[in-house]
Coordinates of C-alpha atoms in Angstrom, one line a residue:
Chain T
M1 CA 109.9 107.8 81.3
N2 CA 109.8 105.2 78.6
I3 CA 110.9 101.6 78.3
S4 CA 114.3 101.0 76.5
L5 CA 114.9 98.3 74.0
S6 CA 117.4 96.6 76.3
Q7 CA 114.7 96.5 79.1
A8 CA 112.2 95.1 76.6
E9 CA 114.7 92.4 75.6
K10 CA 115.3 91.5 79.2
I11 CA 111.6 91.2 79.7
I12 CA 111.1 89.0 76.6
S13 CA 114.0 86.8 77.7
A14 CA 112.4 86.3 81.2
A15 CA 109.0 85.6 79.6
K16 CA 110.5 83.0 77.2
E17 CA 112.2 81.3 80.1
K18 CA 109.0 81.2 82.1
S19 CA 107.2 80.0 79.0
R20 CA 109.6 77.1 78.6
S21 CA 109.5 76.2 82.3
I22 CA 105.7 75.6 82.0
D23 CA 106.0 73.9 78.6
T24 CA 104.2 76.5 76.5
K25 CA 104.9 78.3 73.2
M26 CA 104.1 82.0 73.4
N27 CA 103.8 85.1 71.3
I28 CA 105.3 88.0 73.4
A29 CA 104.8 91.6 72.6
I30 CA 106.3 94.7 74.4
V31 CA 104.9 98.2 73.9
D32 CA 106.2 101.5 75.1
A33 CA 104.6 104.3 77.1
G34 CA 103.0 105.4 73.8
A35 CA 101.5 102.0 73.3
N36 CA 103.7 101.4 70.2
L37 CA 105.5 98.1 69.7
V38 CA 109.1 98.0 70.9
A39 CA 109.9 94.3 70.6
F40 CA 108.1 91.1 69.6
S41 CA 109.0 87.4 69.7
R42 CA 107.0 84.4 68.4
M43 CA 108.4 81.1 69.8
D44 CA 108.7 78.2 67.3
G45 CA 105.3 76.5 67.0
A46 CA 103.3 79.1 68.8
W47 CA 99.8 79.7 67.5
L48 CA 99.7 82.1 64.6
G49 CA 96.5 83.8 65.7
S50 CA 98.2 84.7 69.0
L51 CA 100.5 87.1 67.2
D52 CA 97.9 89.7 66.9
I53 CA 96.3 88.9 70.3
S54 CA 99.6 89.4 72.1
I55 CA 100.1 92.8 70.6
K56 CA 96.5 93.8 71.3
K57 CA 96.9 92.6 74.9
A58 CA 100.0 94.7 75.4
K59 CA 98.3 97.8 73.9
T60 CA 95.2 97.2 75.9
A61 CA 97.2 97.0 79.2
R62 CA 98.9 100.3 78.4
Y63 CA 95.8 102.0 77.1
F64 CA 94.2 101.7 80.5
D65 CA 97.2 101.1 82.7
M66 CA 95.8 97.9 84.2
N67 CA 95.9 94.1 83.7
T68 CA 93.8 93.2 80.7
G69 CA 91.7 90.7 82.7
I70 CA 90.3 93.5 84.9
I71 CA 88.9 95.2 81.8
G72 CA 87.4 91.9 80.7
E73 CA 85.4 91.7 83.9
L74 CA 83.9 95.1 83.2
S75 CA 83.2 94.4 79.5
Q76 CA 80.8 91.5 80.0
P77 CA 77.1 91.8 78.9
G78 CA 75.5 94.2 81.3
G79 CA 78.9 95.5 82.6
A80 CA 80.0 99.1 82.7
L81 CA 82.3 98.7 79.8
Y82 CA 80.3 96.3 77.7
N83 CA 81.9 95.8 74.3
I84 CA 84.7 98.2 74.9
E85 CA 86.7 95.8 72.6
H86 CA 85.3 97.7 69.6
S87 CA 87.5 100.6 70.3
N88 CA 91.1 101.3 69.3
N89 CA 91.0 98.9 66.3
G90 CA 90.2 96.0 68.6
L91 CA 91.1 95.4 72.3
I92 CA 91.7 92.0 73.9
T93 CA 90.4 92.1 77.4
F94 CA 91.1 88.6 78.8
P95 CA 94.3 88.0 80.9
G96 CA 97.8 88.1 79.5
G97 CA 98.4 91.9 79.3
V98 CA 100.3 93.5 82.1
P99 CA 101.7 97.1 82.6
I100 CA 105.4 97.4 83.0
K101 CA 106.7 99.7 85.8
N102 CA 110.2 101.0 86.4
A103 CA 111.9 101.0 89.9
S104 CA 110.0 104.2 90.8
G105 CA 106.7 102.5 90.1
E106 CA 106.0 104.6 86.9
I107 CA 104.4 102.8 84.0
I108 CA 106.8 102.7 81.1
G109 CA 105.1 100.2 78.8
A110 CA 103.3 96.9 78.8
I111 CA 103.7 93.3 77.9
G112 CA 101.1 91.1 76.1
V113 CA 101.4 87.3 76.0
S114 CA 99.3 84.8 74.1
G115 CA 99.7 81.1 73.2
S116 CA 98.2 79.0 76.0
S117 CA 95.5 79.2 78.6
V118 CA 94.8 82.7 79.9
E119 CA 96.2 81.6 83.3
N120 CA 99.5 80.6 81.6
D121 CA 99.5 83.7 79.4
H122 CA 99.1 85.9 82.5
A123 CA 101.8 84.0 84.5
V124 CA 104.3 84.5 81.6
A125 CA 103.4 88.2 81.3
E126 CA 103.9 88.7 85.0
A127 CA 107.3 86.9 84.9
G128 CA 108.3 89.2 82.1
A129 CA 107.0 92.4 83.7
S130 CA 108.8 91.7 87.0
A131 CA 112.1 91.1 85.3
I132 CA 113.2 94.8 85.5
Chain S
M1 CA 111.0 75.4 55.1
N2 CA 110.4 78.2 57.6
I3 CA 112.6 80.5 59.6
S4 CA 113.1 79.7 63.3
L5 CA 113.0 82.3 66.1
S6 CA 116.7 81.7 66.9
Q7 CA 117.5 82.4 63.2
A8 CA 115.4 85.6 63.4
E9 CA 117.2 86.7 66.6
K10 CA 120.6 86.2 64.9
I11 CA 119.4 88.3 62.0
I12 CA 118.1 91.1 64.2
S13 CA 121.3 91.0 66.2
A14 CA 123.4 91.4 63.0
A15 CA 121.1 94.1 61.7
K16 CA 121.4 96.1 65.0
E17 CA 125.2 95.8 64.9
K18 CA 125.3 97.1 61.3
S19 CA 122.9 99.9 62.3
R20 CA 125.1 101.1 65.1
S21 CA 128.2 100.9 63.0
I22 CA 126.7 103.4 60.6
D23 CA 125.2 105.5 63.4
T24 CA 121.6 104.9 62.7
K25 CA 118.5 103.9 64.7
M26 CA 116.3 101.3 63.1
N27 CA 113.1 99.4 63.3
I28 CA 113.8 95.8 62.3
A29 CA 111.1 93.3 61.4
I30 CA 111.4 89.6 60.5
V31 CA 108.5 87.7 58.9
D32 CA 108.3 83.9 58.2
A33 CA 107.6 82.1 54.9
G34 CA 103.9 82.8 55.4
A35 CA 104.6 86.6 55.8
N36 CA 103.7 86.6 59.4
L37 CA 105.8 88.5 62.0
V38 CA 108.3 86.3 63.9
A39 CA 110.4 89.0 65.6
F40 CA 110.6 92.8 65.9
S41 CA 113.0 95.3 67.4
R42 CA 112.8 99.1 67.6
M43 CA 116.1 100.7 68.6
D44 CA 115.9 103.5 71.2
G45 CA 115.1 106.8 69.5
A46 CA 114.2 105.2 66.1
W47 CA 111.3 106.9 64.2
L48 CA 107.9 105.8 65.4
G49 CA 106.5 105.9 61.8
S50 CA 109.1 103.4 60.7
L51 CA 107.6 100.7 62.9
D52 CA 104.8 100.0 60.4
I53 CA 107.1 100.6 57.5
S54 CA 109.6 98.0 58.6
I55 CA 106.9 95.4 59.0
K56 CA 105.3 96.3 55.6
K57 CA 108.8 96.1 53.9
A58 CA 109.4 92.6 55.3
K59 CA 105.9 91.5 54.2
T60 CA 106.4 93.0 50.8
A61 CA 109.8 91.3 50.3
R62 CA 108.2 87.9 51.1
Y63 CA 105.0 88.6 49.1
F64 CA 107.0 88.8 45.9
D65 CA 110.3 87.1 46.9
M66 CA 112.4 90.1 45.9
N67 CA 114.0 93.2 47.3
T68 CA 111.3 95.9 47.9
G69 CA 113.2 98.5 45.9
I70 CA 112.8 96.4 42.7
I71 CA 109.1 96.6 43.0
G72 CA 109.3 100.4 43.6
E73 CA 111.0 100.8 40.2
L74 CA 108.1 99.1 38.5
S75 CA 105.4 100.9 40.5
Q76 CA 106.3 104.5 39.4
P77 CA 103.8 106.5 37.4
G78 CA 103.7 105.0 33.9
G79 CA 105.3 101.8 35.2
A80 CA 104.0 98.3 34.8
L81 CA 102.9 98.0 38.5
Y82 CA 101.8 101.6 39.1
N83 CA 100.0 101.8 42.5
I84 CA 100.5 98.1 43.4
E85 CA 100.9 99.6 46.9
H86 CA 97.2 99.6 47.3
S87 CA 97.1 95.8 47.6
N88 CA 97.7 93.6 50.7
N89 CA 96.6 96.3 53.1
G90 CA 99.5 98.5 52.0
L91 CA 102.9 97.7 50.5
I92 CA 106.1 99.6 51.0
T93 CA 108.1 99.4 47.8
F94 CA 111.2 101.5 48.4
P95 CA 114.5 99.8 49.6
G96 CA 114.9 98.1 53.0
G97 CA 113.0 94.8 52.5
V98 CA 115.1 91.7 51.6
P99 CA 114.1 88.0 51.4
I100 CA 115.9 85.7 53.8
K101 CA 117.3 82.4 52.3
N102 CA 118.6 79.3 54.1
A103 CA 121.8 77.5 53.2
S104 CA 120.0 75.7 50.3
G105 CA 118.9 79.0 48.8
E106 CA 115.2 78.5 49.7
I107 CA 113.3 81.6 50.9
I108 CA 112.3 81.1 54.5
G109 CA 111.2 84.6 55.4
A110 CA 112.2 88.3 54.9
I111 CA 113.6 91.2 56.8
G112 CA 112.3 94.8 56.7
V113 CA 114.3 97.8 58.0
S114 CA 113.3 101.4 58.4
G115 CA 114.7 104.4 60.2
S116 CA 117.2 106.2 58.0
S117 CA 117.9 106.8 54.3
V118 CA 116.7 104.0 52.0
E119 CA 120.3 103.2 51.2
N120 CA 121.1 102.7 54.9
D121 CA 117.9 100.8 55.4
H122 CA 118.8 98.4 52.6
A123 CA 122.4 98.0 53.9
V124 CA 121.2 97.1 57.4
A125 CA 118.6 94.6 55.9
E126 CA 121.3 93.0 53.8
A127 CA 123.6 92.7 56.8
G128 CA 120.8 91.0 58.6
A129 CA 119.7 88.7 55.8
S130 CA 123.3 87.5 55.3
A131 CA 123.8 86.6 58.9
I132 CA 122.5 83.1 58.6
Chain M
M1 CA 104.9 71.2 55.4
N2 CA 102.4 73.1 53.5
I3 CA 99.2 72.1 51.6
S4 CA 99.5 71.8 47.8
L5 CA 96.9 73.1 45.4
S6 CA 96.0 69.6 44.2
Q7 CA 95.4 68.6 47.8
A8 CA 93.2 71.6 48.3
E9 CA 91.3 70.8 45.1
K10 CA 90.7 67.2 46.3
I11 CA 89.4 68.6 49.6
I12 CA 87.1 71.0 48.0
S13 CA 85.8 68.3 45.7
A14 CA 85.0 66.0 48.7
A15 CA 83.4 68.9 50.5
K16 CA 81.1 69.8 47.6
E17 CA 80.1 66.1 47.2
K18 CA 79.2 66.0 50.9
S19 CA 77.4 69.3 50.6
R20 CA 75.2 68.0 47.8
S21 CA 74.5 64.7 49.6
I22 CA 72.9 66.7 52.4
D23 CA 71.2 69.1 50.1
T24 CA 73.1 72.3 51.0
K25 CA 74.9 75.1 49.1
M26 CA 78.2 76.0 50.6
N27 CA 81.1 78.4 50.5
I28 CA 84.3 76.4 50.9
A29 CA 87.7 78.0 51.7
I30 CA 91.1 76.4 52.0
V31 CA 94.1 78.1 53.6
D32 CA 97.7 77.0 53.8
A33 CA 100.0 76.6 56.9
G34 CA 100.5 80.4 56.8
A35 CA 96.8 81.0 57.0
N36 CA 96.7 82.4 53.4
L37 CA 94.0 81.4 50.9
V38 CA 94.9 78.5 48.5
A39 CA 91.5 77.7 47.0
F40 CA 87.9 78.8 47.3
S41 CA 84.6 77.7 45.8
R42 CA 81.1 79.2 46.2
M43 CA 78.4 76.8 45.1
D44 CA 75.6 78.2 43.0
G45 CA 73.0 79.9 45.2
A46 CA 75.1 79.7 48.4
W47 CA 74.7 82.7 50.8
L48 CA 76.8 85.6 49.8
G49 CA 77.5 86.5 53.4
S50 CA 79.0 83.1 53.9
L51 CA 81.9 83.9 51.5
D52 CA 83.7 85.9 54.1
I53 CA 82.6 83.6 57.0
S54 CA 84.1 80.6 55.3
I55 CA 87.4 82.3 54.8
K56 CA 87.5 83.6 58.4
K57 CA 86.6 80.1 59.7
A58 CA 89.5 78.5 57.7
K59 CA 91.9 81.2 59.0
T60 CA 90.6 80.8 62.6
A61 CA 91.1 77.0 62.5
R62 CA 94.7 77.5 61.4
Y63 CA 95.4 80.4 63.7
F64 CA 94.8 78.2 66.8
D65 CA 95.1 74.7 65.3
M66 CA 91.7 73.5 66.4
N67 CA 88.1 73.3 65.3
T68 CA 86.5 76.8 65.3
G69 CA 83.6 75.6 67.5
I70 CA 86.0 74.9 70.4
I71 CA 87.1 78.5 70.5
G72 CA 83.4 79.6 70.4
E73 CA 82.7 77.7 73.6
L74 CA 85.5 79.6 75.3
S75 CA 84.6 83.0 73.9
Q76 CA 81.1 83.2 75.4
P77 CA 80.2 85.9 77.9
G78 CA 82.1 85.0 81.1
G79 CA 84.3 82.6 79.2
A80 CA 88.1 82.7 79.3
L81 CA 88.4 84.0 75.7
Y82 CA 85.4 86.4 75.7
N83 CA 85.5 88.6 72.6
I84 CA 88.6 87.0 71.1
E85 CA 86.7 87.6 67.8
H86 CA 88.0 91.2 67.8
S87 CA 91.6 89.9 67.0
N88 CA 93.1 89.1 63.6
N89 CA 90.7 91.3 61.6
G90 CA 87.8 89.2 62.8
L91 CA 87.5 85.6 63.8
I92 CA 84.6 83.3 63.3
T93 CA 84.3 81.0 66.3
F94 CA 81.3 78.8 65.6
P95 CA 81.6 75.4 63.9
G96 CA 82.7 74.9 60.3
G97 CA 86.5 75.5 60.5
V98 CA 88.7 72.4 60.8
P99 CA 92.5 72.0 60.6
I100 CA 93.8 69.9 57.7
K101 CA 96.5 67.3 58.6
N102 CA 98.8 65.3 56.3
A103 CA 99.5 61.6 56.7
S104 CA 102.0 62.2 59.4
G105 CA 99.5 64.2 61.4
E106 CA 101.1 67.6 60.8
I107 CA 98.8 70.5 60.3
I108 CA 99.3 71.8 56.7
G109 CA 96.3 74.1 56.4
A110 CA 92.6 74.4 57.3
I111 CA 89.2 74.3 55.7
G112 CA 86.3 76.7 56.4
V113 CA 82.7 76.0 55.3
S114 CA 79.7 78.2 55.6
G115 CA 76.2 78.1 54.1
S116 CA 73.9 76.1 56.2
S117 CA 73.4 75.2 59.9
V118 CA 76.6 75.0 61.9
E119 CA 76.2 71.3 62.2
N120 CA 76.0 70.9 58.4
D121 CA 78.9 73.4 58.0
H122 CA 81.0 71.3 60.3
A123 CA 80.0 68.0 58.7
V124 CA 81.1 69.3 55.3
A125 CA 84.3 70.7 56.6
E126 CA 85.1 67.3 58.2
A127 CA 84.3 65.5 55.0
G128 CA 86.7 67.8 53.2
A129 CA 89.5 67.6 55.8
S130 CA 89.4 63.8 55.8
A131 CA 89.7 63.5 52.0
I132 CA 93.5 63.5 52.1
Chain X
M1 CA 72.7 86.7 34.2
N2 CA 75.4 85.5 36.5
I3 CA 78.4 83.2 36.2
S4 CA 77.9 79.6 37.6
L5 CA 80.5 77.8 39.6
S6 CA 81.0 75.2 36.8
Q7 CA 81.7 78.1 34.4
A8 CA 84.2 79.6 36.9
E9 CA 85.9 76.2 37.2
K10 CA 86.2 75.8 33.5
I11 CA 87.8 79.3 33.3
I12 CA 90.2 78.6 36.1
S13 CA 91.2 75.3 34.4
A14 CA 91.9 77.0 31.1
A15 CA 93.8 79.8 32.9
K16 CA 96.0 77.2 34.7
E17 CA 96.7 75.4 31.5
K18 CA 97.7 78.6 29.8
S19 CA 99.8 79.5 32.8
R20 CA 101.7 76.2 32.7
S21 CA 102.2 76.5 28.9
I22 CA 104.1 79.8 29.4
D23 CA 105.9 78.5 32.5
T24 CA 104.3 80.8 35.1
K25 CA 102.7 80.3 38.6
M26 CA 99.6 82.3 39.0
N27 CA 96.9 83.3 41.5
I28 CA 93.6 83.2 39.7
A29 CA 90.3 84.7 41.0
I30 CA 86.8 84.7 39.5
V31 CA 84.1 87.1 40.6
D32 CA 80.4 87.1 39.7
A33 CA 78.2 89.9 38.3
G34 CA 78.0 91.3 41.9
A35 CA 81.8 91.5 42.1
N36 CA 81.9 88.8 44.8
L37 CA 84.4 85.9 44.7
V38 CA 83.1 82.7 43.2
A39 CA 86.3 80.6 42.8
F40 CA 90.0 81.1 43.5
S41 CA 93.1 79.0 42.9
R42 CA 96.8 79.7 43.9
M43 CA 99.2 77.5 42.0
D44 CA 102.0 76.0 44.0
G45 CA 104.9 78.4 44.5
A46 CA 102.9 81.4 43.2
W47 CA 103.7 84.8 44.9
L48 CA 101.8 85.2 48.1
G49 CA 101.3 88.9 47.5
S50 CA 99.5 88.1 44.2
L51 CA 96.7 86.5 46.1
D52 CA 95.1 89.8 47.0
I53 CA 96.1 91.4 43.7
S54 CA 94.3 88.8 41.7
I55 CA 91.1 89.2 43.6
K56 CA 91.4 93.1 43.3
K57 CA 92.0 92.8 39.6
A58 CA 88.9 90.6 39.1
K59 CA 86.8 93.0 41.2
T60 CA 88.2 96.1 39.4
A61 CA 87.4 94.6 36.0
R62 CA 83.8 94.0 37.0
Y63 CA 83.4 97.3 38.9
F64 CA 84.0 99.1 35.6
D65 CA 83.3 96.4 33.0
M66 CA 86.6 96.8 31.3
N67 CA 90.1 95.4 31.3
T68 CA 92.0 96.7 34.3
G69 CA 94.9 98.0 32.2
I70 CA 92.5 100.6 30.5
I71 CA 91.7 102.1 33.9
G72 CA 95.4 102.2 34.7
E73 CA 96.0 104.4 31.7
L74 CA 93.5 106.9 33.1
S75 CA 94.7 106.8 36.7
Q76 CA 98.2 108.1 36.0
P77 CA 99.3 111.5 37.4
G78 CA 97.4 114.2 35.5
G79 CA 94.9 111.6 34.2
A80 CA 91.2 111.8 34.4
L81 CA 91.0 109.1 37.1
Y82 CA 94.1 109.9 39.0
N83 CA 94.4 107.8 42.1
I84 CA 91.1 106.0 41.6
E85 CA 92.9 103.1 43.3
H86 CA 91.9 104.6 46.7
S87 CA 88.3 103.6 46.2
N88 CA 86.5 100.3 46.9
N89 CA 89.0 99.2 49.5
G90 CA 91.8 99.3 46.9
L91 CA 91.7 98.8 43.2
I92 CA 94.5 97.3 41.0
T93 CA 94.6 99.0 37.7
F94 CA 97.4 97.4 35.7
P95 CA 96.7 94.5 33.3
G96 CA 95.5 91.1 34.4
G97 CA 91.8 91.7 35.1
V98 CA 89.3 91.0 32.3
P99 CA 85.5 90.9 32.2
I100 CA 83.8 87.5 31.4
K101 CA 81.0 87.5 28.9
N102 CA 78.4 84.8 28.1
A103 CA 77.5 83.7 24.6
S104 CA 75.1 86.6 24.2
G105 CA 77.9 89.1 25.1
E106 CA 76.5 90.0 28.5
I107 CA 79.1 90.5 31.3
I108 CA 78.5 87.7 33.9
G109 CA 81.7 88.2 36.0
A110 CA 85.4 88.8 35.7
I111 CA 88.7 87.1 36.1
G112 CA 91.8 88.5 37.8
V113 CA 95.3 86.9 37.4
S114 CA 98.6 87.8 39.1
G115 CA 101.9 86.1 39.4
S116 CA 104.2 87.1 36.6
S117 CA 104.7 90.1 34.2
V118 CA 101.6 92.1 33.5
E119 CA 101.7 90.9 29.9
N120 CA 101.7 87.2 31.1
D121 CA 99.0 88.0 33.7
H122 CA 96.8 89.5 31.0
A123 CA 97.4 86.6 28.6
V124 CA 96.4 84.1 31.2
A125 CA 93.3 86.1 32.1
E126 CA 92.3 86.3 28.4
A127 CA 92.8 82.6 28.0
G128 CA 90.5 82.0 31.0
A129 CA 87.8 84.5 29.9
S130 CA 87.6 83.1 26.4
A131 CA 87.1 79.5 27.7
I132 CA 83.3 79.8 27.9

């Protein structure tokens, strides 16, 4: 099972709507089950550096099938996954990456959002992921 | 002058329509005036390797403000720009990358398309670039 | 709005003057609104390793439209942006990177300075950024 | 013996003057004897993709202490140095890179120029290199 472009577009649309509703400007990336980019959108005026971060968040969420923030808790100094960010050409392990599931609960891709506080990034990613 | 996300979305929409009309499946990337990604779309079933190629074509077209195929003619063995592809973390110099101009003729970004023959890739990129 | 080369040269000139006045030797990099290098200057005897750091500081300041040191406070272990430095081919998040604004307050680029203590780096960057 | 920043600035100034006299917009990079960047200047409106090319030309000229175009003749298919461009994180081997010598004829650095035809690029690089 893999995400379709039309599903990715529906997710981006919901994420943009949520982003506007909380007055933020986001970079939004969707990857498929193979962790490869399907769709991307940078809202006008969004941080340029968040482009790469949003894509890395989406990939990180699919690489390990969990929210990026959970990995970040384990990658702290002394933690079990300390400095895991060095793998896979760079992970981003703070919140804003969320797996995307289909109606049967299977993971079909992931969304990564960057452009505001990590709380806002995560809220927009959740709004996107729950749109399908 | 820089491309807006709504302009980029209009361009991607026109490119997808053209792609369907000639029965192809494309990766479509839009970069802004600074050669940074604004929007991206991978049609269902499009070649995975064309993801990176479409982005590199868009960047290449903006890097030199010309269609990518023109550079490819100059970068052949014995040509003036032989092996220019080694610059900028990798250029793609065959057709499918086209600068995007606004109504005043200023370059505001570029589109890169990959997924079929270079003739089809270029035709879809042109259809996109001329949509605004 | 984008920085011009003559503005960048004025900024580098002011930064070099400040650097000499506090008896330091700096690498000074200016990027434009697209985070691409416009001008660079390495003062005689400045640290070689600061070459790349000054460029990364300038890019980081433009990527997130804020002083680099602010990001560094958030990227500490346990912080909201821990290990953000793994994005964008490497960020530098200690002081010395400052956005450059035009008279209307719009960000048109950024300066990155490296070669001494972070306090001195920041002071020289500020002197540069406020020269236009 | 190594190039000083003031020498590099004199070279860039001469290169910019030559560039304007032939109505071109150039990226101009100066590296020292260690092949590390000393000074860089991107003229307003110069191709963005020529930023990296100008730096790679300067490095290539110093890596082998000869004009870049000479290496390009040897790196053609069937040539002695075929695909040497894959080394050193990417060489540029068409004209526009020229070693810089001091009054005693010692090589103290190199200049790389990119932004127009390779003939123009080389002419501007020569004008710069002969300014000291």
